[in-house]
Amino acid sequence: MNSPANITDPLVLFMPSGKRGRFPVGTPVLDAARQLGVYVESVCGGRATCGRCQIEVQEGNFAKHKIISSNDHITPKGAKEERYERVRGLPERRRLSCSAQILGDLVIDVPQDTVINAQTIRKDADTRVIARDAAIRMCYVEIEEPDMHKPLGDLDRLKIALMKDWNLKSLDFDFYLLPQVQGILRKGNWTATAAIYKDADSETARVIALWPGLKNEAYGLACDIGSTTIAMHLVSLLSGRVAASSGTSNPQIRFGEDLMSRVSYVMMNPDGREGMTVAVREAISGLVDKVCAEGNVQRNDILDSVFVGNPIMHHLFLGIDPTELGGAPFALAVSGAVHIKASDIGLKLNQGARLYMLPCIAGHVGADAAAVTLSEGPHRQDEMMLIVDVGTNAEIVLGNRTRVVAASSPTGPAFEGAEISGGQRAAPGAIERVRIDPDTLEPKYRVIGSELWSDEPGFLDSVQATGVTGICGSGIIEVVAEMYLAGIISEDGVIDGGLAARSPRVTANGRTFSYVLKEGEPKITITQTDVRAIQLAKAALYAGTKLLMEKQNTDHVDRIHFAGAFGSFIDPKYAMVLGLIPDCDLDKVSAVGNAAGAGARMALLNRGYRREIEDTVSKIEKIETALEPKFQEHFVYAMALPNKVDPFPKLSAAVKLPPRKTVSEDGVAGDAAPRRRSREGHAARRGRE
């Protein structure tokens, strides 16, 4: 193993894991990856014969990480690598990490097509039944044959048949069909099936595709472009059945883990916008291939598509520079619904296929939040519902049929594993569940890929293929909450160093202390810095929620829905112990899965839902947390677990919370002031100001 790195050594950042470290010049990239616990497959022992350890160097100025990455910061191809490329072939820009050595600062992308234990994308479609009134209809007609005494063109006679049989009052044709009409009608022996596109009631219907004879297949795509993952559903427009679903990592993550770092990349690199647009469109095209293969469907049979995403994903997908979203007033280039042809953005489906994007709610509350709102329907009910989509930028919607308000909070990538010492994305081998015995302080955990807890017989055999490689978002939430419940950390999030005498799990780490979750290689510890990162992320989310509650003039919520793939795996109890969400009956806190994808399916299968969400979004009140004077006050209180001033009576009735105590930054424990005094102290401070 290399000697300890110093601050003059090159800094290397691996994507999409977000793990980073400094390594001496000359260190093979594969060795650096292994030291950081980044999974890069190699089965040939570094002899450059298997080709499994491929990586790509991302070039550019990555301001957030203070890295200028260049191919000049890695050694040129040597004899072994050149031999492999000559014999086996190496894709453009790819290198073999066992041969390539570090010369300077680098951002390294581990291509997901080389990774067997790739990130687990958990965005399956739900099973709800959606009433069908799609923007696409398949209309079969029989057309009069040409008659010398009636000199009417073939297309005009087709139009007459469609208007007569299907009560279409006004009808246009996509231009590309004009040269094909005569051949199609004769091939079908004067019968044909037309795909009619009619979105809004007031607009002219349009023939966008035409087949000879009877055609009884038509499909659409519902796609949620997340900043971390992309999920796609292939749906029958005739039956509403989900024919196939697939997901993939968003390749834009190599340009930055969170949204603002991607905006920064666009600002710092002239070709940044184009590079990210190309990357996401290629990933989506790859998903189309996957769902078509799984569903046994031809691309030409896909006639409609609905896409949702946060504002920055929305803009980059459409090829719009997102720079204006990087600072106040966070101006959207387009906020309303987008209606275009799929071919306008190079998406190869049927030549006449359409694309619809839901409206964005605000500068940082996007079409994905609109889709979640459509799916969960707070505007259709009397209860005060809180919807939280936890990601690198949390989107929050609160309301009922009387009023709906929305905001976003910059939680950052901590919940997804980045910025956490042992953190990683959700992949086989990642710890996703944690329990800590409050008496012994001994932990047990479960990892993705195994149903067994670490203290159960057979656990080691069950994880032999993947190992235990790190801790993902749901595990991070649980371990911090369990550390609080076990008394390892105080309500202010400080690890109690006094417990080191009681358990070897609590260890000194410079001036602070850490908790050892897993011994061995890799050793997984929860450091004081890790706890702080989680506190900052959860405080931002809670403070945003608190502002919305004030705008609604309510001190409680009736129901809480966690949306998104990450939200599906958050245990509501631990989310509340952490103070991620306000107090609520635990049986009224639920995960609703990929609600954004469900909303996209609703808009795909029923054009009435498009009108509903367009109208709803126009009425949603948008709150910009950065401009609210009380945000900082709520944020400071929310740093405590669960909260410094807000009571959690419903949580306290369901979970035994630990006695309140304070621990100084150097780990010395003491008694905490009662919660009431925190309020009084704050009032006194406000009075002095």
XYZ file of C-alpha atoms in Angstrom:
689
model
C 0.000 0.000 0.000
C 1.171 3.517 -0.757
C 2.444 5.704 2.038
C 0.015 8.285 3.468
C -0.786 11.007 0.962
C -0.009 14.669 1.548
C -1.719 17.797 0.289
C 0.725 18.158 -2.624
C -0.248 14.776 -4.074
C -2.707 14.789 -6.994
C -6.388 14.719 -6.041
C -8.393 11.991 -7.777
C -12.219 11.937 -7.833
C -14.069 8.815 -9.001
C -17.522 9.042 -10.539
C -20.315 8.086 -10.126
C -19.394 7.034 -6.552
C -18.088 10.490 -5.622
C -15.188 8.976 -3.663
C -11.948 10.923 -3.719
C -8.439 10.888 -2.326
C -4.857 12.060 -2.860
C -2.275 9.701 -4.323
C 1.425 10.006 -5.140
C 2.416 10.570 -8.756
C 2.890 7.213 -10.477
C 0.098 5.405 -8.604
C -1.885 3.154 -10.995
C -5.485 4.344 -11.252
C -6.703 0.837 -10.373
C -4.723 0.910 -7.099
C -6.217 4.300 -6.228
C -9.712 2.975 -6.878
C -9.138 -0.039 -4.660
C -7.746 2.046 -1.810
C -10.892 4.182 -1.902
C -13.232 1.201 -2.131
C -14.342 2.121 -5.667
C -15.445 -0.990 -7.520
C -13.409 -1.406 -10.706
C -13.440 -4.947 -12.008
C -10.157 -6.669 -12.931
C -9.804 -10.392 -13.439
C -6.359 -10.578 -15.056
C -4.330 -9.353 -12.106
C -3.340 -6.084 -13.760
C -1.733 -7.665 -16.842
C -3.883 -5.599 -19.236
C -5.413 -8.671 -20.852
C -9.004 -8.805 -19.562
C -10.026 -5.232 -20.366
C -12.503 -5.153 -17.473
C -10.856 -2.211 -15.679
C -11.710 0.456 -18.239
C -12.066 4.077 -17.127
C -12.448 7.483 -18.762
C -10.774 10.754 -17.847
C -13.250 13.643 -17.709
C -11.634 16.840 -18.917
C -12.542 20.304 -17.673
C -12.550 22.662 -14.724
C -14.568 21.116 -11.888
C -14.793 24.196 -9.683
C -16.722 22.576 -6.836
C -13.936 20.037 -6.281
C -11.111 22.474 -7.126
C -9.948 20.072 -9.823
C -8.750 20.809 -13.327
C -8.820 17.384 -14.953
C -6.995 16.592 -18.176
C -5.766 13.616 -20.181
C -2.317 15.150 -19.704
C -2.631 14.217 -16.017
C -2.441 10.507 -16.797
C 0.413 8.569 -18.366
C 0.289 7.850 -22.114
C -0.614 4.351 -23.267
C 2.183 1.898 -22.641
C 3.112 -1.269 -24.523
C 0.585 -3.506 -22.689
C -2.295 -1.099 -23.225
C -1.394 -0.560 -26.879
C -1.275 -4.326 -27.395
C -4.727 -4.735 -25.860
C -6.123 -1.932 -28.008
C -4.586 -3.455 -31.143
C -5.834 -6.989 -30.441
C -9.137 -6.438 -28.620
C -10.016 -2.844 -29.349
C -10.575 -0.044 -26.850
C -13.431 2.467 -27.179
C -12.446 6.053 -27.809
C -11.333 7.903 -24.656
C -11.189 4.665 -22.631
C -8.077 3.649 -20.709
C -7.104 0.549 -18.751
C -6.802 1.604 -15.131
C -4.287 -1.134 -14.310
C -1.805 0.434 -16.742
C -2.632 4.133 -16.572
C -0.809 6.015 -13.815
C -1.679 9.274 -12.050
C 0.349 12.355 -12.987
C -1.974 15.134 -11.793
C -5.479 15.967 -10.557
C -8.107 13.797 -12.199
C -11.844 13.224 -12.438
C -12.249 9.564 -13.371
C -15.479 8.084 -14.719
C -16.027 4.361 -14.181
C -18.292 3.477 -17.151
C -21.370 1.604 -15.962
C -21.219 -0.813 -18.889
C -18.033 -2.254 -17.385
C -19.468 -2.676 -13.881
C -21.200 -5.915 -12.938
C -22.126 -4.676 -9.451
C -23.558 -1.464 -10.866
C -25.822 0.898 -8.978
C -29.204 -0.563 -8.144
C -31.866 1.470 -9.964
C -35.118 0.957 -8.069
C -37.785 2.777 -10.064
C -40.357 0.183 -11.107
C -43.798 1.297 -12.217
C -46.654 1.049 -9.758
C -49.759 -0.972 -10.554
C -52.410 1.750 -10.484
C -55.113 1.686 -13.138
C -55.240 4.920 -15.140
C -58.336 5.943 -17.081
C -57.323 6.168 -20.738
C -57.868 9.206 -22.921
C -54.516 9.375 -24.659
C -53.437 12.152 -26.998
C -52.903 9.405 -29.603
C -55.770 7.409 -31.123
C -55.482 4.600 -33.644
C -58.215 4.982 -36.314
C -58.898 2.258 -38.905
C -60.763 3.302 -42.066
C -61.811 1.992 -45.453
C -61.204 4.497 -48.246
C -63.006 4.915 -51.558
C -60.908 3.824 -54.490
C -59.926 6.416 -57.104
C -62.623 7.324 -59.608
C -61.973 9.151 -62.884
C -65.299 10.922 -62.446
C -64.315 12.158 -58.964
C -60.891 13.770 -59.333
C -60.084 13.845 -55.636
C -56.605 13.013 -54.350
C -55.880 9.883 -52.321
C -54.949 11.900 -49.237
C -58.160 13.940 -49.476
C -60.282 10.807 -49.694
C -58.412 9.397 -46.679
C -59.139 12.626 -44.820
C -62.849 12.420 -45.689
C -63.030 8.805 -44.445
C -61.339 9.695 -41.169
C -63.548 12.730 -40.566
C -66.708 10.758 -41.385
C -65.954 7.557 -39.438
C -64.217 9.129 -36.444
C -66.055 12.469 -36.169
C -62.901 14.483 -36.704
C -63.980 17.990 -37.625
C -60.578 19.338 -38.649
C -57.621 17.278 -39.734
C -54.032 17.932 -40.819
C -51.213 15.591 -41.853
C -47.545 15.603 -40.912
C -45.674 16.625 -44.033
C -43.428 13.557 -44.132
C -46.487 11.364 -44.815
C -47.502 13.057 -48.050
C -45.094 11.135 -50.322
C -46.071 7.840 -48.626
C -49.867 8.002 -48.704
C -50.464 6.473 -52.130
C -48.181 3.520 -51.529
C -49.669 2.820 -48.077
C -53.289 2.891 -49.341
C -52.553 0.534 -52.224
C -50.588 -1.832 -50.010
C -53.534 -1.977 -47.625
C -56.015 -2.527 -50.482
C -57.681 0.796 -49.644
C -57.728 0.204 -45.903
C -55.419 1.949 -43.451
C -54.845 2.748 -39.800
C -53.973 6.331 -38.921
C -52.399 7.505 -35.677
C -54.289 10.667 -34.747
C -52.647 13.163 -32.393
C -55.031 15.489 -30.569
C -53.847 16.823 -27.242
C -56.039 19.795 -26.290
C -59.742 19.786 -27.133
C -59.519 23.015 -29.096
C -56.689 22.131 -31.448
C -56.841 20.500 -34.840
C -56.333 16.755 -34.926
C -53.273 15.609 -36.812
C -52.329 12.389 -38.585
C -48.777 11.631 -37.422
C -48.390 8.043 -38.692
C -50.099 5.754 -41.201
C -50.049 2.009 -41.817
C -51.662 -0.207 -44.480
C -54.571 -2.300 -43.201
C -55.278 -2.793 -39.502
C -52.655 -1.714 -36.969
C -53.579 -2.418 -33.363
C -50.348 -1.584 -31.557
C -49.274 1.804 -30.236
C -46.861 2.577 -27.411
C -45.648 5.538 -25.433
C -42.763 6.349 -23.112
C -43.002 7.799 -19.600
C -39.582 8.911 -18.413
C -38.341 10.534 -15.199
C -34.944 12.165 -15.692
C -33.501 12.317 -12.195
C -30.221 13.998 -11.383
C -28.869 10.630 -10.174
C -30.948 8.053 -12.051
C -33.206 7.898 -15.090
C -36.279 5.672 -15.092
C -38.330 4.763 -18.153
C -41.594 2.893 -18.682
C -42.807 1.589 -22.045
C -46.613 1.701 -21.977
C -49.318 0.430 -24.325
C -51.459 3.396 -25.345
C -54.293 1.009 -26.172
C -54.495 -0.987 -22.924
C -52.506 1.103 -20.445
C -50.305 -1.918 -19.690
C -46.668 -1.274 -18.758
C -44.850 -3.426 -21.293
C -41.380 -2.863 -19.839
C -39.467 -0.715 -17.354
C -35.791 0.051 -17.070
C -33.444 2.464 -15.344
C -29.874 3.653 -15.522
C -27.501 6.035 -13.807
C -27.623 9.567 -15.158
C -24.266 9.922 -16.955
C -24.238 13.643 -16.168
C -23.095 12.720 -12.681
C -19.524 12.676 -13.954
C -19.851 16.439 -14.486
C -20.990 16.959 -10.883
C -22.891 15.088 -8.152
C -25.384 17.847 -7.447
C -27.286 20.232 -9.672
C -25.340 23.372 -8.865
C -22.031 21.695 -9.647
C -23.410 20.842 -13.094
C -24.468 24.443 -13.647
C -20.971 25.436 -12.531
C -19.478 23.024 -15.046
C -21.509 24.634 -17.845
C -20.294 28.070 -16.750
C -16.651 26.988 -16.555
C -16.491 24.927 -19.749
C -17.577 26.286 -23.160
C -18.875 22.911 -24.358
C -20.325 21.922 -20.987
C -24.000 22.337 -21.868
C -23.688 20.426 -25.115
C -21.715 17.640 -23.440
C -24.343 17.118 -20.747
C -27.218 17.315 -23.241
C -25.585 14.689 -25.445
C -24.848 12.483 -22.427
C -28.438 12.440 -21.129
C -29.968 11.976 -24.588
C -27.655 9.041 -25.303
C -28.595 7.459 -21.974
C -32.286 7.873 -22.788
C -31.788 6.364 -26.240
C -30.081 3.411 -24.581
C -33.053 2.981 -22.258
C -35.397 3.012 -25.265
C -33.391 0.102 -26.675
C -33.673 -1.744 -23.364
C -37.415 -1.339 -22.894
C -38.091 -2.175 -26.549
C -36.063 -5.375 -26.254
C -37.770 -6.327 -22.976
C -41.246 -5.510 -24.283
C -40.633 -6.957 -27.776
C -41.655 -3.644 -29.316
C -40.276 -1.799 -32.342
C -39.163 1.831 -31.971
C -41.443 2.681 -34.888
C -44.452 1.672 -32.767
C -43.693 4.363 -30.148
C -45.908 7.347 -30.963
C -45.932 9.510 -27.837
C -43.663 10.281 -24.905
C -43.849 12.199 -21.633
C -40.735 13.407 -19.838
C -40.322 14.945 -16.395
C -37.302 16.210 -14.503
C -36.099 18.938 -12.195
C -35.555 22.328 -13.872
C -31.872 21.782 -14.638
C -32.450 18.280 -16.038
C -35.446 19.710 -17.947
C -33.315 22.436 -19.533
C -30.317 20.231 -20.331
C -32.539 17.568 -21.923
C -34.107 20.224 -24.149
C -30.688 21.672 -24.977
C -31.239 24.872 -22.984
C -28.373 26.523 -21.104
C -29.223 26.230 -17.364
C -26.858 29.026 -16.283
C -29.687 31.379 -15.299
C -30.856 28.772 -12.768
C -27.512 29.061 -10.990
C -28.384 32.287 -9.187
C -31.224 34.618 -8.225
C -33.816 35.141 -9.566
C -33.433 31.512 -10.813
C -35.129 32.293 -14.120
C -36.505 29.411 -16.173
C -36.150 29.651 -19.944
C -39.545 27.972 -20.258
C -41.890 27.129 -17.395
C -45.032 25.973 -19.196
C -45.689 22.568 -20.725
C -43.601 21.754 -23.807
C -45.165 20.142 -26.906
C -42.671 19.110 -29.608
C -41.885 16.263 -31.994
C -39.545 13.659 -30.518
C -37.334 14.058 -33.585
C -36.778 17.737 -32.683
C -34.329 16.612 -30.001
C -32.963 13.659 -31.968
C -35.008 10.976 -30.187
C -35.519 8.234 -32.759
C -39.011 6.804 -32.376
C -41.735 6.763 -35.011
C -41.025 9.668 -37.358
C -44.197 11.432 -36.254
C -43.898 10.667 -32.513
C -44.660 13.486 -30.097
C -42.993 14.567 -26.873
C -44.693 16.309 -23.946
C -42.946 17.749 -20.891
C -44.960 18.720 -17.847
C -44.706 22.340 -16.663
C -42.129 23.394 -14.099
C -43.428 24.866 -10.853
C -40.512 27.235 -10.128
C -36.800 27.783 -10.678
C -35.874 24.819 -8.479
C -39.183 22.963 -8.336
C -39.514 21.220 -11.637
C -41.647 19.110 -13.884
C -40.830 16.104 -11.703
C -42.446 17.818 -8.700
C -45.424 18.650 -10.916
C -45.673 14.956 -11.855
C -45.502 13.927 -8.186
C -48.257 16.435 -7.404
C -50.376 14.998 -10.216
C -49.765 11.463 -8.949
C -50.479 12.084 -5.248
C -53.142 14.773 -5.674
C -52.937 17.037 -2.605
C -55.129 19.458 -4.573
C -57.891 16.820 -4.695
C -58.310 16.280 -0.936
C -59.075 17.926 2.394
C -56.115 16.582 4.408
C -52.951 18.647 4.696
C -50.499 16.495 2.751
C -46.726 16.932 2.694
C -44.887 15.461 -0.286
C -41.110 15.220 -0.086
C -38.919 14.090 -2.964
C -35.499 13.615 -1.384
C -32.554 14.012 -3.721
C -29.537 16.256 -4.157
C -32.138 19.021 -4.245
C -35.233 18.163 -2.203
C -38.554 19.288 -3.661
C -41.355 19.903 -1.160
C -45.073 20.322 -1.809
C -47.604 21.003 0.958
C -51.314 21.554 0.651
C -54.886 20.438 0.142
C -57.762 21.334 -2.175
C -57.827 24.875 -0.741
C -54.212 25.844 -1.312
C -50.912 24.257 -2.397
C -47.451 25.711 -1.764
C -44.078 24.414 -2.941
C -40.369 24.979 -2.358
C -36.995 23.341 -2.791
C -34.165 22.863 -0.307
C -30.517 22.282 -1.229
C -29.868 19.075 0.708
C -26.765 18.234 -1.338
C -25.561 14.710 -2.119
C -25.031 13.515 1.485
C -28.186 11.355 1.527
C -26.962 9.576 -1.599
C -23.581 8.646 -0.148
C -21.366 11.443 -1.452
C -19.569 13.550 1.185
C -19.813 10.592 3.601
C -16.529 8.846 4.430
C -17.873 5.339 3.806
C -20.728 6.455 1.587
C -21.665 5.063 -1.783
C -24.670 4.863 -4.052
C -27.215 2.075 -3.686
C -25.479 -0.974 -5.155
C -24.977 -4.607 -4.123
C -22.720 -4.644 -1.074
C -23.919 -1.299 0.316
C -25.233 -1.236 3.882
C -28.905 -0.184 3.736
C -30.238 -1.064 7.227
C -28.586 -0.551 10.646
C -29.503 -1.391 14.244
C -27.381 -0.569 17.326
C -27.812 -2.251 20.708
C -28.164 0.612 23.227
C -26.569 -1.474 25.998
C -23.515 -2.886 24.211
C -23.333 -0.313 21.372
C -22.747 -3.248 19.016
C -24.229 -2.823 15.536
C -25.841 -5.160 13.074
C -26.642 -4.316 9.477
C -28.088 -5.546 6.218
C -26.627 -4.968 2.782
C -28.192 -4.735 -0.647
C -28.121 -8.199 -2.183
C -28.708 -10.158 1.033
C -31.799 -10.684 3.190
C -29.722 -11.620 6.258
C -28.555 -9.364 9.079
C -24.825 -9.317 9.770
C -25.263 -11.235 13.046
C -27.243 -14.077 11.439
C -25.729 -17.419 10.397
C -24.832 -17.521 6.728
C -24.430 -13.762 6.345
C -20.804 -13.921 5.190
C -21.648 -16.543 2.592
C -24.594 -14.472 1.348
C -22.365 -11.433 0.681
C -19.353 -13.319 -0.611
C -19.955 -12.194 -4.193
C -20.313 -8.496 -3.390
C -18.609 -7.992 -0.054
C -19.632 -5.127 2.233
C -18.387 -2.086 0.354
C -19.905 1.014 1.964
C -23.113 2.580 3.204
C -25.887 4.063 1.047
C -28.516 6.721 1.771
C -31.095 4.717 3.710
C -28.313 3.171 5.803
C -26.809 6.585 6.531
C -30.135 7.881 7.840
C -30.605 4.789 10.003
C -27.108 4.686 11.457
C -27.193 8.349 12.529
C -30.685 7.941 14.007
C -29.644 4.712 15.781
C -26.523 6.413 17.140
C -28.807 9.079 18.622
C -31.248 6.525 20.071
C -28.328 4.590 21.598
C -26.874 7.732 23.169
C -23.731 7.683 21.019
C -24.448 11.170 19.732
C -26.134 14.038 21.525
C -29.157 15.933 20.251
C -26.669 18.422 18.774
C -25.045 15.643 16.786
C -21.771 15.382 18.712
C -20.299 11.904 19.202
C -19.821 11.221 22.936
C -16.127 10.470 23.406
C -16.796 9.321 26.958
C -18.236 6.128 25.531
C -14.793 5.113 24.217
C -14.073 3.640 27.672
C -17.232 1.563 27.394
C -16.977 0.334 23.805
C -14.152 -0.044 21.254
C -16.704 1.022 18.642
C -16.219 4.648 19.733
C -12.725 5.705 18.726
C -10.743 8.925 18.806
C -10.283 10.656 15.456
C -8.072 13.670 16.048
C -10.006 16.124 18.215
C -13.310 14.336 17.603
C -14.601 10.764 17.773
C -15.975 8.230 15.306
C -18.198 5.159 15.479
C -16.924 1.962 13.868
C -19.816 0.348 12.035
C -17.779 -2.403 10.373
C -14.306 -3.727 11.099
C -12.041 -5.287 8.483
C -11.502 -4.249 4.885
C -12.942 -1.891 4.064
C -13.356 -0.456 7.532
C -16.557 1.600 7.639
C -16.762 4.336 10.239
C -19.193 7.154 10.898
C -17.136 10.240 11.633
C -18.119 13.508 13.263
C -17.857 15.097 9.802
C -20.300 12.512 8.430
C -22.839 13.311 11.150
C -22.474 17.022 10.426
C -23.097 16.454 6.704
C -26.329 14.607 7.484
C -27.378 17.307 9.954
C -26.849 20.025 7.349
C -28.830 18.110 4.733
C -31.754 17.252 6.988
C -31.849 20.740 8.492
C -32.174 22.294 5.040
C -35.085 19.995 4.229
C -36.868 20.524 7.544
C -36.405 24.302 7.403
C -37.983 24.360 3.940
C -40.909 22.293 5.202
C -41.301 24.582 8.211
C -41.543 27.634 5.949
C -44.305 25.983 3.928
C -46.204 25.102 7.111
C -46.026 28.739 8.172
C -47.302 29.846 4.772
C -50.220 27.437 5.246
C -50.738 28.744 8.795
C -50.604 25.205 10.210
C -48.545 23.607 12.973
C -49.027 20.035 11.780
C -49.404 17.851 8.716
C -51.961 15.071 8.366
C -50.071 12.856 5.955
C -46.506 12.607 4.600
C -45.518 10.965 1.312
C -41.899 10.197 0.461
C -41.481 10.250 -3.310
C -38.596 9.045 -5.449
C -36.480 5.921 -5.527
C -34.525 6.989 -2.454
C -37.718 7.822 -0.557
C -38.961 4.283 -1.187
C -36.266 2.890 1.085
C -36.352 5.409 3.919
C -37.865 4.007 7.103
C -40.390 6.665 8.256
C -39.507 6.116 11.911
C -35.833 6.879 11.384
C -36.609 9.822 9.121
C -38.642 11.318 11.954
C -36.071 10.475 14.657
C -33.490 12.259 12.534
C -35.827 15.244 12.186
C -35.964 14.987 8.421
C -39.748 15.448 8.497
C -42.192 17.015 11.004
C -44.077 15.072 13.658
C -46.896 12.933 12.267
C -48.664 9.635 12.945
C -46.168 7.045 11.723
C -48.931 5.053 10.055
C -49.666 8.113 7.922
C -46.097 8.389 6.670
C -45.512 6.296 3.573
C -43.258 5.852 0.587
C -45.003 6.303 -2.750
C -42.162 5.088 -4.937
C -41.417 6.750 -8.230
C -44.406 9.079 -8.069
C -42.842 11.291 -10.728
C -42.849 8.317 -13.097
C -46.456 7.563 -12.117
C -47.431 11.159 -12.883
C -45.681 10.900 -16.244
C -47.683 7.739 -17.018
C -50.909 9.511 -16.066
C -50.108 12.357 -18.459
C -49.160 9.843 -21.154
C -52.386 7.853 -20.928
C -54.856 10.664 -20.288
C -54.624 14.133 -21.837
C -57.107 15.339 -19.210
C -54.354 14.939 -16.625
C -52.167 17.230 -18.723
C -54.780 19.958 -18.468
C -55.233 19.260 -14.745
C -51.571 19.644 -13.864
C -51.121 22.663 -16.115
C -54.003 24.352 -14.270
C -52.762 23.191 -10.844
C -49.210 24.408 -11.412
C -50.519 27.836 -12.419
C -52.135 28.074 -8.957
C -49.331 26.624 -6.798
C -47.616 29.286 -4.696
C -43.858 29.096 -4.994
C -41.708 29.900 -1.958
C -38.049 30.760 -2.531
C -36.354 29.567 0.655
C -33.186 31.591 -0.001
C -35.196 34.815 0.232
C -37.173 33.936 3.367
C -35.804 35.707 6.485
C -36.897 32.891 8.841
C -35.178 30.114 6.901
C -31.910 30.489 8.814
C -33.706 30.432 12.166
C -35.552 27.226 11.263
C -32.326 25.774 9.891
C -30.401 26.343 13.135
C -33.131 24.704 15.236
C -33.368 21.806 12.779
C -29.678 20.953 13.205
C -30.636 19.236 16.479
C -32.094 15.705 16.594
C -34.999 15.644 16.049
C -35.279 19.438 16.568
C -34.166 21.986 19.145
C -37.584 23.593 19.709
C -40.312 21.656 17.891
C -41.980 18.930 19.978
C -42.497 15.470 18.507
C -45.301 14.039 20.699
C -46.473 11.448 18.165
C -42.928 10.209 17.626
C -42.291 10.131 21.393
C -45.376 7.965 21.851
C -44.054 5.443 19.340
C -40.286 5.557 19.997
C -38.350 5.885 23.246
C -36.175 8.935 22.692
C -32.964 9.191 24.754
C -32.536 11.629 27.664
C -31.414 15.035 26.486
C -27.713 15.683 26.870
C -25.093 17.925 25.356
C -21.623 16.925 24.245
C -18.956 19.528 23.606
C -17.068 19.440 20.322
C -14.204 17.592 22.017
C -16.604 14.803 23.040
C -17.217 15.671 26.714
C -20.801 14.950 27.791
C -23.029 17.090 30.023
C -26.692 17.742 30.776
C -28.810 19.521 28.194
C -31.006 22.500 28.880
C -34.706 21.682 28.678
C -36.356 22.268 25.317
C -38.461 25.180 26.681
C -35.336 27.163 27.618
C -34.143 26.993 24.027
C -37.218 28.901 22.988
C -36.801 31.397 25.828
C -33.166 31.898 24.988
C -34.020 32.557 21.401
C -36.724 35.050 22.392
C -34.229 36.843 24.616
C -31.720 37.035 21.794
C -34.394 38.400 19.458
C -35.248 41.017 22.109
C -31.607 42.125 22.404
C -31.416 42.478 18.643
